[in-house]
Amino acid sequence: MEALALASGSASGECIDLRRERESATIASEDFAVWWAGGRHELEERRALESYFFNDPEFDDAVHPSCMSYKQRYEHALTKGTKFLAKLREWQRTRRAEQPTGKNEQEQEGAEGSVNIKLLYDYRMLLSGPVGTALFQQSFPLRLHFSMFLPTLLSQGNAEQQRRWVGRAWRLDGIVGTYAQTELGHGSYIRGLETRADYDVEREQFVLNTPTLSAYKWWPGGLGQTANMVVVLAQLYIRGKHHGLQQFLVRIRDEQTHEPLPGIDVGDIGPKLGANGVNNGFLGFRNVRIPRDQMLMKNAQVLADGRFVQAAQPLLVYGTMVFVRVIIVRDVMFGLLQAATIATRYSAVRRQSPIEPNAPEPQILDHVTQQAKILPQIARGICYRLAADVLWAIYQRVMQQLESAGPNGSGGRELPELHALSCCLKAVCTEGAAEGIDVLRKACGGHGYMSSANFDSIQGLASAAFTYEGEHTVLLLQTARFLLRQHVDALKRKVLPASVTYLRNASPLSWGDNLLENVARALEISASAQLREAWLWQQQQRQRGGHTNQQANNLSGRRLTAAATLHGHAYLARNSIKQLAQLARNVPPALYELLQQLVELFVLDTFLRQLGAVLKWNRISSKQLQQLEQRYEQLLGALRPNAVALVDGFDFHDRVLGSTLGCWDGRVYERLMAEARRNPLNQEAVNPSYHTHLQPLFRCKL
Amino acid sequence: MEALALASGSASGECIDLRRERESATIASEDFAVWWAGGRHELEERRALESYFFNDPEFDDAVHPSCMSYKQRYEHALTKGTKFLAKLREWQRTRRAEQPTGKNEQEQEGAEGSVNIKLLYDYRMLLSGPVGTALFQQSFPLRLHFSMFLPTLLSQGNAEQQRRWVGRAWRLDGIVGTYAQTELGHGSYIRGLETRADYDVEREQFVLNTPTLSAYKWWPGGLGQTANMVVVLAQLYIRGKHHGLQQFLVRIRDEQTHEPLPGIDVGDIGPKLGANGVNNGFLGFRNVRIPRDQMLMKNAQVLADGRFVQAAQPLLVYGTMVFVRVIIVRDVMFGLLQAATIATRYSAVRRQSPIEPNAPEPQILDHVTQQAKILPQIARGICYRLAADVLWAIYQRVMQQLESAGPNGSGGRELPELHALSCCLKAVCTEGAAEGIDVLRKACGGHGYMSSANFDSIQGLASAAFTYEGEHTVLLLQTARFLLRQHVDALKRKVLPASVTYLRNASPLSWGDNLLENVARALEISASAQLREAWLWQQQQRQRGGHTNQQANNLSGRRLTAAATLHGHAYLARNSIKQLAQLARNVPPALYELLQQLVELFVLDTFLRQLGAVLKWNRISSKQLQQLEQRYEQLLGALRPNAVALVDGFDFHDRVLGSTLGCWDGRVYERLMAEARRNPLNQEAVNPSYHTHLQPLFRCKL
């Protein structure tokens, strides 16, 4: 029996509901898209790259990955990943040939010595940006080679090591690598890592060992079946003396046969909540020997005779950690807005539950409760982007200053603030994005629960980001440590870094005419007061409770993380207001008005989500709260007509969304059904298990 | 290279950390287990049933289901499901033979006419209780036959229909069924369903059709490849006149060949976030004819000549909906406590980040931030159970009264309250459980993200429960409608139902010595005030805004759902305090003290989670809040030493937890590694894709 036509859809193209939404919007999606992409050129470049890949049938999946076994999924991701890399290099070569010769050519060529961090960062954005997402909704095994292995060689290898390895690695010339730090037994507390490297002075070799089960490396992407080289973080011992954690470059599989080398125990760690294309692996060593020159020696050296030479403060490592966290804020913002686009379009197509009796069922986006689920998430994603942009600008400035002036220049002074801000925003934004994606999924009801809606992959990546590269609570506690120092400095009336100057403002909330200012200030006061309270509690535990500093820290843990969280929210709110002021000059008036509404919605939403903390530390009358609630609902109503045009402006290609519910044309039911029909389970009218099990059960008549 | 032994573990049995936890607890887990199971006999019975299944190697999985393809997963669940049903009947026969003949024998036999709702309910609890969960962490395709298909035949079929179908269905004698209500285009708003059944007077048949794509049935469990009969909800038309929704019994697959019958378009809807063993299906009809006596006619009849006869108020349908929601509260409580047990044991085994410098790394459960993530979830699960027990008791009383006195007896009067309470608790508890499971998963860091930790399956079922059998927002709005009527009645000084009498108490909060009472009262005041505010807003939209009633409802949606949510929290807090008072007589003193701490923690936690709403509607000084925060942290400290003994008391068999992180012996790392090693992907040293794709990529030297 063939599929039936959808009653409410037109024969082809977008469905009527979405067409109507687009026609009645007050903004032009294309204006938004240009702004969002960072300019017309950037937008066109991205679209060209997307067409280049998405028009190639080699990258279509015959079967949805969610229907595959875990093993098939790996093989699929590896196969497609190799095609992707080859085609991407082809693209870059073609583009270079089309462009006039310039300074960038050498960089892009990737000849020895010309591969640099900037190139790798750009490449990372390609691999995990729209095209990478579209092709690999749960990532793929070759990504870590570029995002972790190569950057580590660059930042930790000395000149000779870079000459020897970087060019080959860039060209995947017999080398595919990953980075192995976390172990089964240790994650956040890296000093506790157990893998050890003993220097054998006689043979000028390091001997790597995994002394316990809990010392097994666990998690590195691509480690399972893919990587043949690994940078390993291990405890260095020379003649029994411990010299801290060092990084070692270890070949784990034969370059020709790909067989694990003697003493190497390697495999895949198994299925996860998401990111099932990554081939995360485990790795154990038994007396694995590597030559002395495979310890990465930019920051510390072991000389042939076993002398250990420590380098200066490894500032660039610190910088890389910050960088990765900025990237993560972007990643989760991207996921949140994928989800928001899907849910918005679905809510404009789905009709359910009449508002007026006897009237036709409305689009569910007309229910105020639905608007309250969706529109704040769009606003949140946009304001996270505004914060990520600023963080990135600070990062670049600080790194530049460090390079030119060294650690004692102003860059060095700004580093602790940058570090704290990146910890805090990583923690607060991954939480906000994961929560938002969950709200959006649930806003799509049962259909949001289908894998073909793609919320599972999106949520899976956001959930992972909550934990990796700095566990959530650990990062908040690091932020709090920085804030406590600032609090003490504020008491001493010292000058404070820009992101925390509010700590010096001791005046209570005065509710004026500017609602946004009231709200932002209330959040700052709450952060400030919560910090003071945590600090007092900590003091009290020490002084009156007789606890050590460390015990007092532990006993204050809830209060400290609460302060750090509030600081993050206050920063995000204040930054959004500041960035908005900049935007007035840069975008068309209709778009500016929309962005104003979005920033306001974000700030009010942040306030309402933190209402407990806000009311704990501020006097706000119920009339003022009423005013705020009403404004919130007004904003929902004001944004409603532009909702579809707005998410169109993110310019996600349908392949990037990867969702039966979120496509541009809104043909939700056709896609749900088409995806169901191509499931391998549905290719047989009668499943063999009927004859082997169900029919016999019928016959035995329980 | 063989696996290495875990340094910190003993050669066999439980690990040292857990042994120490158990030895130092102040409660006996077995006392708790007896209370939790509802008595010694119940506990032993359950353990016996569990041994009966778990000692049978037929039910071991050679491969973890998360490694299987979607199709393999279906075949695996179906195969195991048939074995499970056969073995379960065998168990029941054996037990009957062992027990003296009694009234129950006939019931359990399942002869025609002796299958009743009580029997099916008990059977449902077996299928989805510990054993069903252990064997099918993502459920299985034959469950709906017992939980929906048979109960519908019983409650909607007339005597003749029951004689004809129920006995056969109970014995799976050529019949396996499911229940098809939701369609692609309609869920919550069932009046919008589009499937139609036209009565053909000439041939005395109904003709079923799926007029549009959106009319396809979508979701029924077991529908895809398993069921051969379906109860279908469809719009009845007789000579073109509409007679509302009726239920029809339709054969969809041939009893012998299992081929879909002519006009039937059936298949599986595809992978989901969870519940991937269920075989949820789609179903379309094209001119499918069934005889007149296959409309279920207990509540309405179509006579041969086409006359339509409506029955009295279908009260029992209403009752079934309530029943299902009570069951869901139990289901999600079960999932929450599975997750809490896993996270507690893991947190007592995992060691990370020294609290004192130079001291060994502590169990992470010693970090106060970790206690704050885990202990409140245990308390929450227990208090949800206390609410589910009460709801179940009310349900039984009301149903009994209805049966004896009819709809005008006191049972009929209590029905609206029961209905509202079941809506509200279903909504609030599914949300609280899903959120709690997420917190617990994240509290296990990276390892919580592994499928082998089993949080994904547990979370998947809880997430589904958030939406099915009454979408969350829809249920809250239904609750609010009831509450609004009570609010108006309170204004008129009428007598209010027990669960909402607090609405009549207009006095503001007076903070006394009893912290729990203060907190419970503050929650009630907040619910009451939020309801009044929503009501006023609604009135204002109508009177001053010129909106219709329905528009005013929509514009008040956020405020109404907020009121219903607060009502749920206030009820849960108050009920926990009340139930605790009952428990003093029934449990040993040490256990009672523990339960006191847990109830207090739950009530304070509820308060803190609703702090914004509480402070919006109550004056509470910062000193009072300080007192509360301190008490909260004291409770965490007080519960910490009993945490492991407490979760032991839930008496989850390791198979029920299904988690590498949560087993009784705490051998976390061994299990993670063992599970990884048996992954099919790890059975080959070199994956074939190396030769076909990775090596060629090496050779082309990008």
Coordinates of C-alpha atoms in Angstrom, one line a residue, chain A residues 184-597:
Chain A
L184 CA 39.8 4.5 34.0
G185 CA 40.5 5.6 37.6
H186 CA 41.3 9.3 37.1
G187 CA 39.8 12.2 35.2
S188 CA 39.7 15.6 36.8
Y189 CA 42.6 15.1 39.1
I190 CA 45.3 14.6 36.6
R191 CA 48.1 14.4 39.2
G192 CA 46.5 11.1 40.2
L193 CA 47.2 9.5 36.8
E194 CA 49.0 6.2 37.2
T195 CA 50.5 5.3 33.8
R196 CA 54.3 5.5 34.2
A197 CA 57.3 6.0 32.0
D198 CA 60.6 4.9 33.4
Y199 CA 63.8 6.2 31.8
D200 CA 66.3 3.4 31.0
V201 CA 69.6 5.3 30.9
E202 CA 71.5 2.3 29.4
R203 CA 69.4 2.0 26.3
E204 CA 68.2 5.7 26.2
Q205 CA 64.6 4.6 26.1
F206 CA 61.5 5.2 28.1
V207 CA 59.6 2.1 29.3
L208 CA 55.8 2.6 29.5
N209 CA 53.7 0.6 31.8
T210 CA 50.1 0.4 33.0
P211 CA 50.6 -0.7 36.6
T212 CA 46.9 -1.3 37.6
L213 CA 43.6 -1.8 35.9
S214 CA 42.6 1.7 36.9
A215 CA 45.7 3.1 35.1
Y216 CA 44.3 2.0 31.7
K217 CA 43.8 5.0 29.4
W218 CA 40.1 5.4 28.7
W219 CA 38.2 7.7 26.4
P220 CA 40.6 9.0 23.7
G221 CA 38.6 9.4 20.5
G222 CA 39.8 7.3 17.6
L223 CA 41.9 5.2 19.9
G224 CA 39.9 2.0 19.7
Q225 CA 40.6 0.7 16.1
T226 CA 41.8 3.8 14.3
A227 CA 44.9 5.5 15.7
N228 CA 48.3 4.0 15.2
M229 CA 50.2 6.7 17.3
V230 CA 49.3 8.2 20.6
V231 CA 50.5 11.1 22.7
V232 CA 50.4 9.6 26.2
L233 CA 50.4 11.6 29.5
A234 CA 52.5 9.5 32.0
Q235 CA 54.4 9.9 35.3
L236 CA 58.0 10.2 34.4
Y237 CA 60.5 8.4 36.6
I238 CA 64.3 8.6 36.2
R239 CA 66.3 6.3 38.4
G240 CA 63.3 5.9 40.6
K241 CA 62.8 9.6 41.1
H242 CA 59.5 11.2 40.1
H243 CA 59.6 14.1 37.6
G244 CA 55.8 14.8 37.2
L245 CA 53.6 14.3 34.2
Q246 CA 55.2 14.3 30.8
Q247 CA 53.9 13.6 27.3
F248 CA 55.2 10.7 25.2
L249 CA 54.7 9.9 21.5
V250 CA 54.1 6.2 21.2
R251 CA 53.4 4.1 18.2
I252 CA 50.7 1.5 19.2
R253 CA 49.9 -0.2 15.8
D254 CA 52.2 -1.4 13.1
E255 CA 52.3 1.2 10.3
Q256 CA 51.8 -1.5 7.6
T257 CA 49.6 -4.2 9.1
H258 CA 47.8 -2.0 11.7
E259 CA 48.3 -4.9 14.2
P260 CA 48.7 -3.7 17.8
L261 CA 52.4 -3.8 18.7
P262 CA 53.8 -6.1 21.4
G263 CA 52.9 -4.9 24.9
I264 CA 49.9 -2.8 23.6
D265 CA 46.4 -3.7 24.8
V266 CA 44.0 -1.6 22.9
G267 CA 40.3 -1.6 22.0
D268 CA 37.0 0.4 21.9
I269 CA 35.3 1.3 25.2
G270 CA 31.8 0.7 23.8
P271 CA 28.5 2.4 23.2
K272 CA 27.6 5.7 25.0
L273 CA 24.7 8.1 25.3
G274 CA 25.9 9.9 22.2
A275 CA 29.0 10.5 20.1
N276 CA 28.9 6.9 18.9
G277 CA 31.0 7.5 15.8
V278 CA 34.1 8.5 17.8
N279 CA 35.7 5.1 18.5
N280 CA 36.7 6.1 22.0
G281 CA 39.3 3.6 23.2
F282 CA 41.2 2.0 26.1
L283 CA 44.9 1.4 26.1
G284 CA 47.3 -0.5 28.4
F285 CA 51.1 -0.8 28.2
R286 CA 53.3 -3.6 29.3
N287 CA 57.0 -2.7 29.0
V288 CA 56.5 -0.7 25.9
R289 CA 59.8 0.9 24.9
I290 CA 60.2 4.2 23.0
P291 CA 63.4 6.1 22.1
R292 CA 64.3 9.1 24.3
D293 CA 63.5 11.6 21.5
Q294 CA 59.8 10.6 21.7
M295 CA 59.2 12.4 24.9
L296 CA 57.8 15.8 23.8
M297 CA 60.5 18.1 25.0
K298 CA 59.4 21.7 24.4
N299 CA 58.7 22.3 28.1
A300 CA 60.9 19.7 29.8
Q301 CA 63.8 17.6 28.7
V302 CA 65.4 14.3 29.6
L303 CA 69.1 14.3 28.5
A304 CA 70.7 11.1 27.4
D305 CA 72.5 10.6 30.7
G306 CA 69.2 10.9 32.6
R307 CA 69.4 14.5 33.7
F308 CA 66.0 16.2 33.9
V309 CA 65.7 19.8 32.7
Q310 CA 62.5 21.7 33.5
A311 CA 61.5 24.5 31.2
A312 CA 59.8 27.8 32.1
Q313 CA 56.1 28.1 33.0
P314 CA 54.2 26.3 30.3
L315 CA 51.9 29.2 29.5
L316 CA 50.8 28.0 26.2
V317 CA 49.3 24.8 27.6
Y318 CA 47.2 27.0 29.8
G319 CA 46.2 28.9 26.7
T320 CA 45.2 25.8 24.9
M321 CA 42.9 24.8 27.7
V322 CA 41.2 28.2 27.5
F323 CA 40.9 27.8 23.8
V324 CA 39.2 24.5 24.0
R325 CA 36.7 25.9 26.4
V326 CA 35.8 28.8 24.1
I327 CA 35.3 26.2 21.4
I328 CA 33.0 24.2 23.6
V329 CA 30.8 27.3 24.3
R330 CA 30.5 27.6 20.5
D331 CA 29.8 23.9 20.1
V332 CA 27.0 23.7 22.6
M333 CA 25.5 27.0 21.3
F334 CA 25.5 25.4 17.9
G335 CA 23.7 22.3 19.2
L336 CA 21.2 24.4 21.1
L337 CA 20.3 26.4 18.0
Q338 CA 20.0 23.2 15.9
A339 CA 17.5 22.0 18.4
A340 CA 15.7 25.4 18.6
T341 CA 15.4 25.5 14.8
I342 CA 13.9 22.0 14.7
A343 CA 11.5 22.7 17.5
T344 CA 10.4 26.1 16.1
R345 CA 9.6 24.7 12.6
Y346 CA 7.9 21.7 14.1
S347 CA 5.8 24.0 16.3
A348 CA 4.7 26.0 13.3
V349 CA 3.6 22.9 11.4
R350 CA 2.1 20.8 14.2
R351 CA -1.5 21.6 14.9
Q352 CA -3.1 20.5 18.1
S353 CA -5.8 21.4 20.7
P354 CA -8.1 24.2 19.8
I355 CA -7.7 27.5 21.6
E356 CA -11.2 28.5 20.5
P357 CA -14.0 26.0 20.6
N358 CA -15.1 25.0 17.0
A359 CA -12.1 26.9 15.5
P360 CA -9.5 24.7 13.6
E361 CA -6.6 23.5 15.7
P362 CA -3.9 26.1 15.9
Q363 CA -0.2 25.8 15.3
I364 CA 1.1 24.7 18.6
L365 CA 3.4 27.7 18.5
D366 CA 0.3 29.8 19.2
H367 CA 0.0 28.2 22.7
V368 CA 1.8 30.6 25.1
T369 CA 3.1 27.6 27.0
Q370 CA 4.8 26.4 23.8
Q371 CA 6.3 29.9 23.1
A372 CA 7.7 29.9 26.6
K373 CA 9.5 26.6 25.9
I374 CA 11.0 27.6 22.6
L375 CA 11.7 31.3 22.2
P376 CA 13.9 31.7 25.3
Q377 CA 16.2 28.9 23.9
I378 CA 16.7 30.9 20.7
A379 CA 17.5 33.9 22.8
R380 CA 19.9 31.9 24.9
G381 CA 21.8 30.5 21.9
I382 CA 22.3 34.0 20.5
C383 CA 23.5 35.4 23.8
Y384 CA 25.9 32.5 24.3
R385 CA 27.3 33.4 20.9
L386 CA 27.8 37.0 22.0
A387 CA 29.7 35.8 25.0
A388 CA 31.8 33.3 23.0
D389 CA 32.8 36.1 20.6
V390 CA 34.0 38.3 23.4
L391 CA 35.8 35.4 25.1
W392 CA 37.5 34.7 21.8
A393 CA 38.5 38.3 21.4
I394 CA 40.0 38.4 24.9
Y395 CA 41.8 35.1 24.3
Q396 CA 43.4 36.5 21.1
R397 CA 44.4 39.7 22.8
V398 CA 46.0 37.9 25.8
M399 CA 47.8 35.4 23.6
Q400 CA 49.2 38.2 21.4
Q401 CA 50.4 40.2 24.5
L402 CA 52.0 37.1 25.9
E403 CA 53.8 36.4 22.7
S404 CA 55.1 40.0 22.5
A405 CA 55.6 40.9 26.1
G406 CA 56.0 37.5 27.9
P407 CA 54.3 36.4 31.1
N408 CA 55.0 39.7 32.9
G409 CA 53.2 41.9 30.3
S410 CA 49.6 42.8 30.6
G411 CA 48.6 39.6 28.9
G412 CA 50.0 37.7 31.8
R413 CA 48.0 39.8 34.3
E414 CA 44.8 39.1 32.4
L415 CA 45.4 35.4 32.2
P416 CA 43.8 34.4 35.5
E417 CA 40.6 36.3 34.6
L418 CA 40.5 34.8 31.2
H419 CA 41.0 31.4 32.7
A420 CA 38.3 31.8 35.3
L421 CA 35.9 33.3 32.7
S422 CA 36.5 30.4 30.4
C423 CA 35.9 27.8 33.2
C424 CA 32.8 29.6 34.3
L425 CA 31.2 30.1 30.9
K426 CA 32.1 26.5 29.8
A427 CA 30.3 25.2 32.9
V428 CA 27.3 27.5 32.8
C429 CA 26.7 27.4 29.0
T430 CA 27.0 23.6 28.7
E431 CA 24.5 23.3 31.5
G432 CA 22.2 25.9 29.9
A433 CA 22.5 24.4 26.5
A434 CA 21.9 20.8 27.6
E435 CA 18.8 21.9 29.6
G436 CA 17.6 24.0 26.7
I437 CA 17.9 21.1 24.2
D438 CA 16.0 18.9 26.6
V439 CA 13.2 21.4 26.9
L440 CA 13.1 21.7 23.1
R441 CA 13.0 18.0 22.6
K442 CA 10.1 17.6 25.1
A443 CA 8.3 20.5 23.4
C444 CA 8.1 18.3 20.3
G445 CA 6.1 15.7 22.3
G446 CA 6.4 12.1 21.2
H447 CA 8.0 12.8 17.9
G448 CA 10.9 14.6 19.7
Y449 CA 11.7 11.2 21.2
M450 CA 12.4 9.6 17.7
S451 CA 16.0 9.2 16.8
S452 CA 15.1 10.5 13.3
A453 CA 14.2 13.9 15.0
N454 CA 18.0 14.0 15.9
F455 CA 17.6 15.4 19.4
D456 CA 19.3 12.3 20.7
S457 CA 22.5 13.0 18.8
I458 CA 22.4 16.8 19.6
Q459 CA 21.7 16.1 23.3
G460 CA 24.3 13.4 23.4
L461 CA 27.1 15.8 22.3
A462 CA 25.9 18.5 24.7
S463 CA 25.8 16.1 27.6
A464 CA 29.3 15.0 26.9
A465 CA 30.5 18.6 26.8
F466 CA 29.0 19.0 30.3
T467 CA 31.7 16.6 31.6
Y468 CA 34.7 16.6 29.3
E469 CA 37.5 19.1 29.2
G470 CA 36.8 20.1 32.8
E471 CA 34.0 18.5 34.8
H472 CA 31.1 20.9 35.6
T473 CA 31.5 21.1 39.4
V474 CA 35.3 21.2 39.3
L475 CA 35.2 24.1 36.9
L476 CA 32.7 26.0 39.1
L477 CA 35.0 25.5 42.1
Q478 CA 38.0 26.8 40.1
T479 CA 35.9 29.8 39.1
A480 CA 35.0 30.3 42.8
R481 CA 38.6 30.3 43.8
F482 CA 39.3 33.1 41.5
L483 CA 36.2 35.0 42.7
L484 CA 37.2 34.6 46.3
R485 CA 40.5 36.2 45.6
Q486 CA 38.7 39.1 43.8
H487 CA 36.3 39.4 46.8
V488 CA 39.2 39.8 49.1
D489 CA 40.8 42.3 46.7
A490 CA 37.5 44.2 46.6
L491 CA 37.5 44.4 50.4
K492 CA 41.0 45.9 50.1
R493 CA 39.7 48.3 47.5
K494 CA 42.1 47.1 44.8
V495 CA 41.4 47.5 41.1
L496 CA 39.4 44.5 39.8
P497 CA 39.4 42.8 36.4
A498 CA 36.7 44.0 34.1
S499 CA 34.4 40.9 34.4
V500 CA 34.2 41.3 38.2
T501 CA 34.2 45.0 38.8
Y502 CA 30.7 44.7 40.1
L503 CA 32.0 43.1 43.2
R504 CA 33.1 46.5 44.4
N505 CA 29.7 48.0 44.0
A506 CA 28.1 47.5 47.4
S507 CA 24.9 49.5 46.9
P508 CA 21.6 47.7 47.1
L509 CA 19.2 47.3 44.2
S510 CA 17.4 50.5 43.2
W511 CA 14.7 49.6 40.8
G512 CA 14.5 52.3 38.2
D513 CA 12.8 52.7 34.8
N514 CA 15.2 50.6 32.9
L515 CA 14.0 47.1 33.4
L516 CA 17.0 45.5 31.8
E517 CA 19.4 47.4 34.0
N518 CA 17.4 46.5 37.1
V519 CA 17.6 42.9 36.2
A520 CA 21.2 42.8 35.3
R521 CA 22.1 44.6 38.5
A522 CA 20.0 42.3 40.6
L523 CA 21.9 39.3 39.2
E524 CA 25.2 41.0 40.0
I525 CA 24.1 41.8 43.5
S526 CA 23.0 38.1 44.0
A527 CA 26.4 36.8 42.7
S528 CA 28.2 39.2 44.9
A529 CA 26.2 38.4 48.0
Q530 CA 26.3 34.7 47.4
L531 CA 30.1 35.0 47.1
R532 CA 30.3 36.9 50.3
E533 CA 28.2 34.4 52.1
A534 CA 30.3 31.5 50.9
W535 CA 33.4 33.3 52.0
L536 CA 32.0 34.0 55.4
W537 CA 30.9 30.4 55.8
Q538 CA 34.3 29.2 54.8
Q539 CA 35.9 31.5 57.3
Q540 CA 33.5 30.4 60.0
Q541 CA 34.2 26.7 59.3
R542 CA 37.9 27.4 59.8
Q543 CA 37.7 29.8 62.7
R544 CA 34.8 28.5 64.7
G545 CA 34.5 25.0 63.3
G546 CA 38.1 24.2 63.8
H547 CA 38.4 22.8 60.3
T548 CA 41.5 23.0 58.1
N549 CA 41.4 25.2 55.0
Q550 CA 40.7 22.2 52.8
Q551 CA 37.9 20.9 54.9
A552 CA 36.4 24.3 55.1
N553 CA 36.5 24.5 51.3
N554 CA 34.7 21.1 51.1
L555 CA 32.1 22.2 53.6
S556 CA 31.5 25.4 51.5
G557 CA 31.3 23.5 48.2
R558 CA 27.6 24.0 47.6
R559 CA 27.8 27.7 48.4
L560 CA 30.9 28.2 46.3
T561 CA 29.4 26.5 43.2
A562 CA 26.2 28.6 43.7
A563 CA 28.3 31.8 43.7
A564 CA 30.2 30.8 40.6
T565 CA 27.0 29.9 38.8
L566 CA 25.4 33.2 39.6
H567 CA 28.6 35.0 38.5
G568 CA 28.2 33.2 35.1
H569 CA 24.6 34.2 34.7
A570 CA 25.3 37.8 35.8
Y571 CA 28.2 38.0 33.3
L572 CA 26.1 36.6 30.4
A573 CA 23.3 39.0 31.1
R574 CA 25.5 42.0 31.4
N575 CA 27.6 41.1 28.3
S576 CA 24.5 40.6 26.2
I577 CA 23.3 44.1 27.1
K578 CA 26.8 45.5 26.3
Q579 CA 27.1 43.7 23.0
L580 CA 23.6 44.8 21.9
A581 CA 24.7 48.4 22.2
Q582 CA 27.5 47.7 19.7
L583 CA 25.1 46.0 17.3
A584 CA 22.9 49.1 16.7
R585 CA 25.5 50.3 14.1
N586 CA 26.0 47.0 12.4
V587 CA 22.7 45.6 11.4
P588 CA 19.5 46.9 9.6
P589 CA 16.9 48.5 12.0
A590 CA 14.3 45.7 11.8
L591 CA 17.0 43.2 12.7
Y592 CA 18.3 45.3 15.5
E593 CA 14.8 45.5 17.0
L594 CA 14.5 41.8 16.9
L595 CA 17.9 41.4 18.5
Q596 CA 16.8 43.8 21.2
Q597 CA 13.8 41.7 22.0

